[in-house]
């Protein structure tokens, strides 16, 4: 996103995407810096097909960011390490970010593919659908603890992160927990 768009919120991005790809995306998450409640400059969007990605990229290249006439900033799009709506749900459902305000959480949407089987469901297309709740309380507790002690998205420059020395109350039964305990004696 262009510089100066830090006050651009998830609902603004949703509105743009619905204009360009109505009913063709099922996941949206605009990362937020919780210290100042501004976006961090990128979002995760899961489109229903590769052709939709191409269409949205062409639209962005042709029109640019709305309201930024004359700006030479272009959208950069790349594939994320986590692919597919099911994988994204599993990644975020046990995250402490799901305990934040609704406008700061990842969101799911009904796509054309979801509603095409039942004509009575057409009105749901591009509407938000409920995000599944947590399915691993230990992961959620660990995520919550990490968010409280380090922030949701800690800087990776800290020495203990680079060397893998992070210790949590929930680290049990893995090699790091064994060697971590030895370091305390």
PDB file of N, CA and C in Angstrom, residues 44-133:
ATOM      1  N   UNK A  44      -3.190  -9.867   3.694  1.00  0.00           N
ATOM      2  CA  UNK A  44      -3.325 -11.217   3.156  1.00  0.00           C
ATOM      3  C   UNK A  44      -4.719 -11.327   2.550  1.00  0.00           C
ATOM      4  N   UNK A  45      -4.782 -11.729   1.285  1.00  0.00           N
ATOM      5  CA  UNK A  45      -6.060 -11.941   0.610  1.00  0.00           C
ATOM      6  C   UNK A  45      -5.975 -13.292  -0.082  1.00  0.00           C
ATOM      7  N   UNK A  46      -6.990 -14.119   0.093  1.00  0.00           N
ATOM      8  CA  UNK A  46      -7.050 -15.396  -0.612  1.00  0.00           C
ATOM      9  C   UNK A  46      -8.135 -15.300  -1.677  1.00  0.00           C
ATOM     10  N   UNK A  47      -7.712 -15.336  -2.936  1.00  0.00           N
ATOM     11  CA  UNK A  47      -8.658 -15.269  -4.050  1.00  0.00           C
ATOM     12  C   UNK A  47      -9.089 -16.672  -4.441  1.00  0.00           C
ATOM     13  N   UNK A  48     -10.234 -16.764  -5.111  1.00  0.00           N
ATOM     14  CA  UNK A  48     -10.777 -18.077  -5.464  1.00  0.00           C
ATOM     15  C   UNK A  48     -10.080 -18.723  -6.650  1.00  0.00           C
ATOM     16  N   UNK A  49      -9.317 -17.956  -7.434  1.00  0.00           N
ATOM     17  CA  UNK A  49      -8.612 -18.536  -8.575  1.00  0.00           C
ATOM     18  C   UNK A  49      -7.415 -17.663  -8.946  1.00  0.00           C
ATOM     19  N   UNK A  50      -6.428 -18.251  -9.619  1.00  0.00           N
ATOM     20  CA  UNK A  50      -5.281 -17.460 -10.085  1.00  0.00           C
ATOM     21  C   UNK A  50      -5.691 -16.349 -11.056  1.00  0.00           C
ATOM     22  N   UNK A  51      -6.738 -16.586 -11.841  1.00  0.00           N
ATOM     23  CA  UNK A  51      -7.186 -15.557 -12.791  1.00  0.00           C
ATOM     24  C   UNK A  51      -7.711 -14.321 -12.063  1.00  0.00           C
ATOM     25  N   UNK A  52      -8.293 -14.502 -10.905  1.00  0.00           N
ATOM     26  CA  UNK A  52      -8.764 -13.356 -10.117  1.00  0.00           C
ATOM     27  C   UNK A  52      -7.578 -12.525  -9.644  1.00  0.00           C
ATOM     28  N   UNK A  53      -6.493 -13.187  -9.271  1.00  0.00           N
ATOM     29  CA  UNK A  53      -5.281 -12.468  -8.864  1.00  0.00           C
ATOM     30  C   UNK A  53      -4.792 -11.599 -10.016  1.00  0.00           C
ATOM     31  N   UNK A  54      -4.735 -12.182 -11.203  1.00  0.00           N
ATOM     32  CA  UNK A  54      -4.281 -11.444 -12.389  1.00  0.00           C
ATOM     33  C   UNK A  54      -5.197 -10.257 -12.649  1.00  0.00           C
ATOM     34  N   UNK A  55      -6.506 -10.473 -12.558  1.00  0.00           N
ATOM     35  CA  UNK A  55      -7.472  -9.399 -12.804  1.00  0.00           C
ATOM     36  C   UNK A  55      -7.290  -8.243 -11.817  1.00  0.00           C
ATOM     37  N   UNK A  56      -7.138  -8.552 -10.547  1.00  0.00           N
ATOM     38  CA  UNK A  56      -6.970  -7.509  -9.527  1.00  0.00           C
ATOM     39  C   UNK A  56      -5.648  -6.776  -9.733  1.00  0.00           C
ATOM     40  N   UNK A  57      -4.581  -7.492 -10.049  1.00  0.00           N
ATOM     41  CA  UNK A  57      -3.279  -6.858 -10.299  1.00  0.00           C
ATOM     42  C   UNK A  57      -3.360  -5.929 -11.507  1.00  0.00           C
ATOM     43  N   UNK A  58      -4.012  -6.365 -12.582  1.00  0.00           N
ATOM     44  CA  UNK A  58      -4.168  -5.512 -13.767  1.00  0.00           C
ATOM     45  C   UNK A  58      -4.978  -4.266 -13.424  1.00  0.00           C
ATOM     46  N   UNK A  59      -6.004  -4.432 -12.629  1.00  0.00           N
ATOM     47  CA  UNK A  59      -6.833  -3.302 -12.202  1.00  0.00           C
ATOM     48  C   UNK A  59      -5.995  -2.300 -11.405  1.00  0.00           C
ATOM     49  N   UNK A  60      -5.211  -2.793 -10.483  1.00  0.00           N
ATOM     50  CA  UNK A  60      -4.350  -1.919  -9.682  1.00  0.00           C
ATOM     51  C   UNK A  60      -3.311  -1.208 -10.549  1.00  0.00           C
ATOM     52  N   UNK A  61      -2.727  -1.935 -11.502  1.00  0.00           N
ATOM     53  CA  UNK A  61      -1.733  -1.320 -12.383  1.00  0.00           C
ATOM     54  C   UNK A  61      -2.359  -0.255 -13.272  1.00  0.00           C
ATOM     55  N   UNK A  62      -3.569  -0.520 -13.752  1.00  0.00           N
ATOM     56  CA  UNK A  62      -4.236   0.425 -14.656  1.00  0.00           C
ATOM     57  C   UNK A  62      -4.750   1.655 -13.916  1.00  0.00           C
ATOM     58  N   UNK A  63      -5.373   1.445 -12.769  1.00  0.00           N
ATOM     59  CA  UNK A  63      -6.019   2.542 -12.049  1.00  0.00           C
ATOM     60  C   UNK A  63      -5.169   3.112 -10.925  1.00  0.00           C
ATOM     61  N   UNK A  64      -4.227   2.335 -10.414  1.00  0.00           N
ATOM     62  CA  UNK A  64      -3.482   2.761  -9.236  1.00  0.00           C
ATOM     63  C   UNK A  64      -4.375   2.699  -8.012  1.00  0.00           C
ATOM     64  N   UNK A  65      -3.847   3.168  -6.911  1.00  0.00           N
ATOM     65  CA  UNK A  65      -4.626   3.198  -5.677  1.00  0.00           C
ATOM     66  C   UNK A  65      -5.605   4.352  -5.735  1.00  0.00           C
ATOM     67  N   UNK A  66      -6.877   4.111  -5.515  1.00  0.00           N
ATOM     68  CA  UNK A  66      -7.860   5.197  -5.538  1.00  0.00           C
ATOM     69  C   UNK A  66      -7.463   6.306  -4.564  1.00  0.00           C
ATOM     70  N   UNK A  67      -7.587   7.544  -5.051  1.00  0.00           N
ATOM     71  CA  UNK A  67      -7.247   8.684  -4.207  1.00  0.00           C
ATOM     72  C   UNK A  67      -5.777   9.039  -4.224  1.00  0.00           C
ATOM     73  N   UNK A  68      -4.970   8.277  -4.955  1.00  0.00           N
ATOM     74  CA  UNK A  68      -3.540   8.568  -5.048  1.00  0.00           C
ATOM     75  C   UNK A  68      -3.162   8.893  -6.491  1.00  0.00           C
ATOM     76  N   UNK A  69      -3.905   9.788  -7.106  1.00  0.00           N
ATOM     77  CA  UNK A  69      -3.608  10.183  -8.479  1.00  0.00           C
ATOM     78  C   UNK A  69      -2.218  10.805  -8.532  1.00  0.00           C
ATOM     79  N   UNK A  70      -1.488  10.472  -9.558  1.00  0.00           N
ATOM     80  CA  UNK A  70      -0.154  11.027  -9.720  1.00  0.00           C
ATOM     81  C   UNK A  70       0.914  10.285  -8.940  1.00  0.00           C
ATOM     82  N   UNK A  71       0.518   9.368  -8.084  1.00  0.00           N
ATOM     83  CA  UNK A  71       1.500   8.599  -7.330  1.00  0.00           C
ATOM     84  C   UNK A  71       2.073   7.517  -8.231  1.00  0.00           C
ATOM     85  N   UNK A  72       3.374   7.327  -8.159  1.00  0.00           N
ATOM     86  CA  UNK A  72       3.978   6.256  -8.957  1.00  0.00           C
ATOM     87  C   UNK A  72       4.114   4.968  -8.149  1.00  0.00           C
ATOM     88  N   UNK A  73       3.507   4.920  -6.986  1.00  0.00           N
ATOM     89  CA  UNK A  73       3.520   3.706  -6.167  1.00  0.00           C
ATOM     90  C   UNK A  73       2.631   2.651  -6.813  1.00  0.00           C
ATOM     91  N   UNK A  74       3.140   1.464  -6.914  1.00  0.00           N
ATOM     92  CA  UNK A  74       2.381   0.360  -7.480  1.00  0.00           C
ATOM     93  C   UNK A  74       2.227  -0.731  -6.435  1.00  0.00           C
ATOM     94  N   UNK A  75       1.187  -1.485  -6.592  1.00  0.00           N
ATOM     95  CA  UNK A  75       0.952  -2.595  -5.669  1.00  0.00           C
ATOM     96  C   UNK A  75       1.940  -3.711  -5.962  1.00  0.00           C
ATOM     97  N   UNK A  76       2.464  -4.278  -4.931  1.00  0.00           N
ATOM     98  CA  UNK A  76       3.311  -5.456  -5.062  1.00  0.00           C
ATOM     99  C   UNK A  76       2.515  -6.629  -4.518  1.00  0.00           C
ATOM    100  N   UNK A  77       2.440  -7.677  -5.300  1.00  0.00           N
ATOM    101  CA  UNK A  77       1.708  -8.866  -4.871  1.00  0.00           C
ATOM    102  C   UNK A  77       2.672 -10.043  -4.880  1.00  0.00           C
ATOM    103  N   UNK A  78       2.549 -10.885  -3.877  1.00  0.00           N
ATOM    104  CA  UNK A  78       3.377 -12.082  -3.829  1.00  0.00           C
ATOM    105  C   UNK A  78       2.591 -13.197  -3.154  1.00  0.00           C
ATOM    106  N   UNK A  79       3.062 -14.403  -3.378  1.00  0.00           N
ATOM    107  CA  UNK A  79       2.418 -15.546  -2.752  1.00  0.00           C
ATOM    108  C   UNK A  79       2.880 -15.649  -1.308  1.00  0.00           C
ATOM    109  N   UNK A  80       1.964 -15.964  -0.424  1.00  0.00           N
ATOM    110  CA  UNK A  80       2.289 -16.149   0.988  1.00  0.00           C
ATOM    111  C   UNK A  80       2.769 -17.580   1.211  1.00  0.00           C
ATOM    112  N   UNK A  81       3.408 -17.808   2.337  1.00  0.00           N
ATOM    113  CA  UNK A  81       3.870 -19.162   2.644  1.00  0.00           C
ATOM    114  C   UNK A  81       2.707 -20.079   2.997  1.00  0.00           C
ATOM    115  N   UNK A  82       1.615 -19.512   3.486  1.00  0.00           N
ATOM    116  CA  UNK A  82       0.417 -20.292   3.801  1.00  0.00           C
ATOM    117  C   UNK A  82      -0.583 -20.062   2.676  1.00  0.00           C
ATOM    118  N   UNK A  83      -1.008 -21.126   2.021  1.00  0.00           N
ATOM    119  CA  UNK A  83      -1.897 -21.030   0.870  1.00  0.00           C
ATOM    120  C   UNK A  83      -3.216 -21.749   1.122  1.00  0.00           C
ATOM    121  N   UNK A  84      -4.313 -21.162   0.673  1.00  0.00           N
ATOM    122  CA  UNK A  84      -5.626 -21.786   0.758  1.00  0.00           C
ATOM    123  C   UNK A  84      -6.374 -21.378   2.007  1.00  0.00           C
ATOM    124  N   UNK A  85      -7.680 -21.248   1.864  1.00  0.00           N
ATOM    125  CA  UNK A  85      -8.490 -20.750   2.974  1.00  0.00           C
ATOM    126  C   UNK A  85      -8.462 -21.694   4.176  1.00  0.00           C
ATOM    127  N   UNK A  86      -8.434 -23.000   3.949  1.00  0.00           N
ATOM    128  CA  UNK A  86      -8.404 -23.941   5.069  1.00  0.00           C
ATOM    129  C   UNK A  86      -7.120 -23.776   5.884  1.00  0.00           C
ATOM    130  N   UNK A  87      -5.995 -23.619   5.204  1.00  0.00           N
ATOM    131  CA  UNK A  87      -4.716 -23.427   5.891  1.00  0.00           C
ATOM    132  C   UNK A  87      -4.678 -22.094   6.630  1.00  0.00           C
ATOM    133  N   UNK A  88      -5.258 -21.059   6.036  1.00  0.00           N
ATOM    134  CA  UNK A  88      -5.301 -19.750   6.690  1.00  0.00           C
ATOM    135  C   UNK A  88      -6.173 -19.794   7.944  1.00  0.00           C
ATOM    136  N   UNK A  89      -7.282 -20.513   7.857  1.00  0.00           N
ATOM    137  CA  UNK A  89      -8.139 -20.674   9.041  1.00  0.00           C
ATOM    138  C   UNK A  89      -7.352 -21.357  10.152  1.00  0.00           C
ATOM    139  N   UNK A  90      -6.649 -22.438   9.818  1.00  0.00           N
ATOM    140  CA  UNK A  90      -5.873 -23.164  10.830  1.00  0.00           C
ATOM    141  C   UNK A  90      -4.754 -22.303  11.401  1.00  0.00           C
ATOM    142  N   UNK A  91      -4.158 -21.451  10.580  1.00  0.00           N
ATOM    143  CA  UNK A  91      -3.084 -20.575  11.053  1.00  0.00           C
ATOM    144  C   UNK A  91      -3.598 -19.558  12.067  1.00  0.00           C
ATOM    145  N   UNK A  92      -4.783 -18.996  11.826  1.00  0.00           N
ATOM    146  CA  UNK A  92      -5.252 -17.883  12.642  1.00  0.00           C
ATOM    147  C   UNK A  92      -6.273 -18.244  13.717  1.00  0.00           C
ATOM    148  N   UNK A  93      -6.922 -19.386  13.637  1.00  0.00           N
ATOM    149  CA  UNK A  93      -8.009 -19.669  14.580  1.00  0.00           C
ATOM    150  C   UNK A  93      -7.527 -19.781  16.023  1.00  0.00           C
ATOM    151  N   UNK A  94      -6.284 -20.155  16.234  1.00  0.00           N
ATOM    152  CA  UNK A  94      -5.725 -20.272  17.582  1.00  0.00           C
ATOM    153  C   UNK A  94      -4.778 -19.121  17.913  1.00  0.00           C
ATOM    154  N   UNK A  95      -4.897 -18.034  17.171  1.00  0.00           N
ATOM    155  CA  UNK A  95      -4.037 -16.872  17.379  1.00  0.00           C
ATOM    156  C   UNK A  95      -4.723 -15.856  18.284  1.00  0.00           C
ATOM    157  N   UNK A  96      -3.930 -15.181  19.098  1.00  0.00           N
ATOM    158  CA  UNK A  96      -4.494 -14.153  19.977  1.00  0.00           C
ATOM    159  C   UNK A  96      -5.044 -12.971  19.191  1.00  0.00           C
ATOM    160  N   UNK A  97      -4.701 -12.839  17.917  1.00  0.00           N
ATOM    161  CA  UNK A  97      -5.268 -11.753  17.112  1.00  0.00           C
ATOM    162  C   UNK A  97      -6.785 -11.916  16.987  1.00  0.00           C
ATOM    163  N   UNK A  98      -7.282 -13.141  17.141  1.00  0.00           N
ATOM    164  CA  UNK A  98      -8.725 -13.379  17.063  1.00  0.00           C
ATOM    165  C   UNK A  98      -9.452 -12.849  18.301  1.00  0.00           C
ATOM    166  N   UNK A  99      -8.702 -12.460  19.322  1.00  0.00           N
ATOM    167  CA  UNK A  99      -9.292 -11.886  20.527  1.00  0.00           C
ATOM    168  C   UNK A  99      -9.337 -10.358  20.458  1.00  0.00           C
ATOM    169  N   UNK A 100      -8.780  -9.794  19.392  1.00  0.00           N
ATOM    170  CA  UNK A 100      -8.758  -8.340  19.212  1.00  0.00           C
ATOM    171  C   UNK A 100     -10.108  -7.854  18.692  1.00  0.00           C
ATOM    172  N   UNK A 101     -10.223  -6.545  18.516  1.00  0.00           N
ATOM    173  CA  UNK A 101     -11.456  -5.943  17.993  1.00  0.00           C
ATOM    174  C   UNK A 101     -11.759  -6.509  16.606  1.00  0.00           C
ATOM    175  N   UNK A 102     -13.036  -6.636  16.240  1.00  0.00           N
ATOM    176  CA  UNK A 102     -13.411  -7.243  14.956  1.00  0.00           C
ATOM    177  C   UNK A 102     -12.715  -6.630  13.738  1.00  0.00           C
ATOM    178  N   UNK A 103     -12.478  -5.324  13.737  1.00  0.00           N
ATOM    179  CA  UNK A 103     -11.852  -4.695  12.575  1.00  0.00           C
ATOM    180  C   UNK A 103     -10.358  -5.019  12.469  1.00  0.00           C
ATOM    181  N   UNK A 104      -9.808  -5.696  13.463  1.00  0.00           N
ATOM    182  CA  UNK A 104      -8.385  -6.055  13.466  1.00  0.00           C
ATOM    183  C   UNK A 104      -8.146  -7.539  13.206  1.00  0.00           C
ATOM    184  N   UNK A 105      -9.202  -8.307  13.075  1.00  0.00           N
ATOM    185  CA  UNK A 105      -9.090  -9.762  12.925  1.00  0.00           C
ATOM    186  C   UNK A 105      -9.127 -10.180  11.456  1.00  0.00           C
ATOM    187  N   UNK A 106      -8.573 -11.358  11.156  1.00  0.00           N
ATOM    188  CA  UNK A 106      -8.797 -11.952   9.836  1.00  0.00           C
ATOM    189  C   UNK A 106     -10.288 -12.215   9.646  1.00  0.00           C
ATOM    190  N   UNK A 107     -10.744 -12.137   8.392  1.00  0.00           N
ATOM    191  CA  UNK A 107     -12.172 -12.315   8.114  1.00  0.00           C
ATOM    192  C   UNK A 107     -12.374 -13.261   6.937  1.00  0.00           C
ATOM    193  N   UNK A 108     -13.483 -13.987   6.974  1.00  0.00           N
ATOM    194  CA  UNK A 108     -13.870 -14.916   5.914  1.00  0.00           C
ATOM    195  C   UNK A 108     -15.077 -14.364   5.171  1.00  0.00           C
ATOM    196  N   UNK A 109     -15.185 -14.716   3.869  1.00  0.00           N
ATOM    197  CA  UNK A 109     -16.284 -14.234   3.036  1.00  0.00           C
ATOM    198  C   UNK A 109     -16.852 -15.373   2.195  1.00  0.00           C
ATOM    199  N   UNK A 110     -18.142 -15.272   1.903  1.00  0.00           N
ATOM    200  CA  UNK A 110     -18.804 -16.207   1.002  1.00  0.00           C
ATOM    201  C   UNK A 110     -18.395 -15.858  -0.431  1.00  0.00           C
ATOM    202  N   UNK A 111     -18.026 -16.876  -1.210  1.00  0.00           N
ATOM    203  CA  UNK A 111     -17.669 -16.655  -2.611  1.00  0.00           C
ATOM    204  C   UNK A 111     -18.796 -17.144  -3.510  1.00  0.00           C
ATOM    205  N   UNK A 112     -18.664 -16.834  -4.770  1.00  0.00           N
ATOM    206  CA  UNK A 112     -19.616 -17.315  -5.768  1.00  0.00           C
ATOM    207  C   UNK A 112     -19.679 -18.841  -5.741  1.00  0.00           C
ATOM    208  N   UNK A 113     -18.523 -19.488  -5.590  1.00  0.00           N
ATOM    209  CA  UNK A 113     -18.481 -20.957  -5.537  1.00  0.00           C
ATOM    210  C   UNK A 113     -19.240 -21.502  -4.330  1.00  0.00           C
ATOM    211  N   UNK A 114     -19.203 -20.781  -3.215  1.00  0.00           N
ATOM    212  CA  UNK A 114     -19.907 -21.219  -2.005  1.00  0.00           C
ATOM    213  C   UNK A 114     -21.419 -21.214  -2.198  1.00  0.00           C
ATOM    214  N   UNK A 115     -21.930 -20.219  -2.920  1.00  0.00           N
ATOM    215  CA  UNK A 115     -23.381 -20.013  -2.989  1.00  0.00           C
ATOM    216  C   UNK A 115     -24.019 -20.501  -4.283  1.00  0.00           C
ATOM    217  N   UNK A 116     -23.234 -20.902  -5.281  1.00  0.00           N
ATOM    218  CA  UNK A 116     -23.821 -21.241  -6.584  1.00  0.00           C
ATOM    219  C   UNK A 116     -24.699 -22.491  -6.541  1.00  0.00           C
ATOM    220  N   UNK A 117     -24.477 -23.381  -5.597  1.00  0.00           N
ATOM    221  CA  UNK A 117     -25.277 -24.604  -5.526  1.00  0.00           C
ATOM    222  C   UNK A 117     -26.703 -24.346  -5.051  1.00  0.00           C
ATOM    223  N   UNK A 118     -26.924 -23.262  -4.341  1.00  0.00           N
ATOM    224  CA  UNK A 118     -28.245 -22.979  -3.786  1.00  0.00           C
ATOM    225  C   UNK A 118     -28.673 -21.559  -4.145  1.00  0.00           C
ATOM    226  N   UNK A 119     -29.607 -21.402  -5.081  1.00  0.00           N
ATOM    227  CA  UNK A 119     -30.042 -20.063  -5.503  1.00  0.00           C
ATOM    228  C   UNK A 119     -30.599 -19.213  -4.362  1.00  0.00           C
ATOM    229  N   UNK A 120     -31.068 -19.847  -3.292  1.00  0.00           N
ATOM    230  CA  UNK A 120     -31.586 -19.084  -2.160  1.00  0.00           C
ATOM    231  C   UNK A 120     -30.464 -18.430  -1.346  1.00  0.00           C
ATOM    232  N   UNK A 121     -29.234 -18.811  -1.620  1.00  0.00           N
ATOM    233  CA  UNK A 121     -28.087 -18.276  -0.875  1.00  0.00           C
ATOM    234  C   UNK A 121     -27.328 -17.179  -1.624  1.00  0.00           C
ATOM    235  N   UNK A 122     -27.805 -16.775  -2.801  1.00  0.00           N
ATOM    236  CA  UNK A 122     -27.085 -15.786  -3.603  1.00  0.00           C
ATOM    237  C   UNK A 122     -26.839 -14.490  -2.844  1.00  0.00           C
ATOM    238  N   UNK A 123     -27.743 -14.126  -1.967  1.00  0.00           N
ATOM    239  CA  UNK A 123     -27.584 -12.866  -1.226  1.00  0.00           C
ATOM    240  C   UNK A 123     -26.363 -12.882  -0.299  1.00  0.00           C
ATOM    241  N   UNK A 124     -25.819 -14.062  -0.016  1.00  0.00           N
ATOM    242  CA  UNK A 124     -24.652 -14.166   0.867  1.00  0.00           C
ATOM    243  C   UNK A 124     -23.332 -13.871   0.156  1.00  0.00           C
ATOM    244  N   UNK A 125     -23.348 -13.885  -1.171  1.00  0.00           N
ATOM    245  CA  UNK A 125     -22.118 -13.690  -1.931  1.00  0.00           C
ATOM    246  C   UNK A 125     -21.402 -12.411  -1.497  1.00  0.00           C
ATOM    247  N   UNK A 126     -20.132 -12.536  -1.183  1.00  0.00           N
ATOM    248  CA  UNK A 126     -19.254 -11.443  -0.743  1.00  0.00           C
ATOM    249  C   UNK A 126     -19.578 -10.912   0.650  1.00  0.00           C
ATOM    250  N   UNK A 127     -20.478 -11.575   1.359  1.00  0.00           N
ATOM    251  CA  UNK A 127     -20.773 -11.190   2.739  1.00  0.00           C
ATOM    252  C   UNK A 127     -19.810 -11.931   3.672  1.00  0.00           C
ATOM    253  N   UNK A 128     -19.588 -11.351   4.826  1.00  0.00           N
ATOM    254  CA  UNK A 128     -18.701 -11.986   5.797  1.00  0.00           C
ATOM    255  C   UNK A 128     -19.375 -13.218   6.391  1.00  0.00           C
ATOM    256  N   UNK A 129     -18.580 -14.255   6.608  1.00  0.00           N
ATOM    257  CA  UNK A 129     -19.102 -15.438   7.287  1.00  0.00           C
ATOM    258  C   UNK A 129     -18.308 -15.661   8.567  1.00  0.00           C
ATOM    259  N   UNK A 130     -18.875 -16.393   9.511  1.00  0.00           N
ATOM    260  CA  UNK A 130     -18.224 -16.561  10.817  1.00  0.00           C
ATOM    261  C   UNK A 130     -16.882 -17.286  10.706  1.00  0.00           C
ATOM    262  N   UNK A 131     -15.939 -16.838  11.493  1.00  0.00           N
ATOM    263  CA  UNK A 131     -14.628 -17.483  11.566  1.00  0.00           C
ATOM    264  C   UNK A 131     -14.724 -18.590  12.617  1.00  0.00           C
ATOM    265  N   UNK A 132     -14.260 -19.796  12.307  1.00  0.00           N
ATOM    266  CA  UNK A 132     -14.319 -20.880  13.295  1.00  0.00           C
ATOM    267  C   UNK A 132     -13.543 -20.522  14.562  1.00  0.00           C
ATOM    268  N   UNK A 133     -14.032 -20.994  15.682  1.00  0.00           N
ATOM    269  CA  UNK A 133     -13.377 -20.738  16.959  1.00  0.00           C
ATOM    270  C   UNK A 133     -12.108 -21.553  17.113  1.00  0.00           C
TER     271      UNK A 133
END
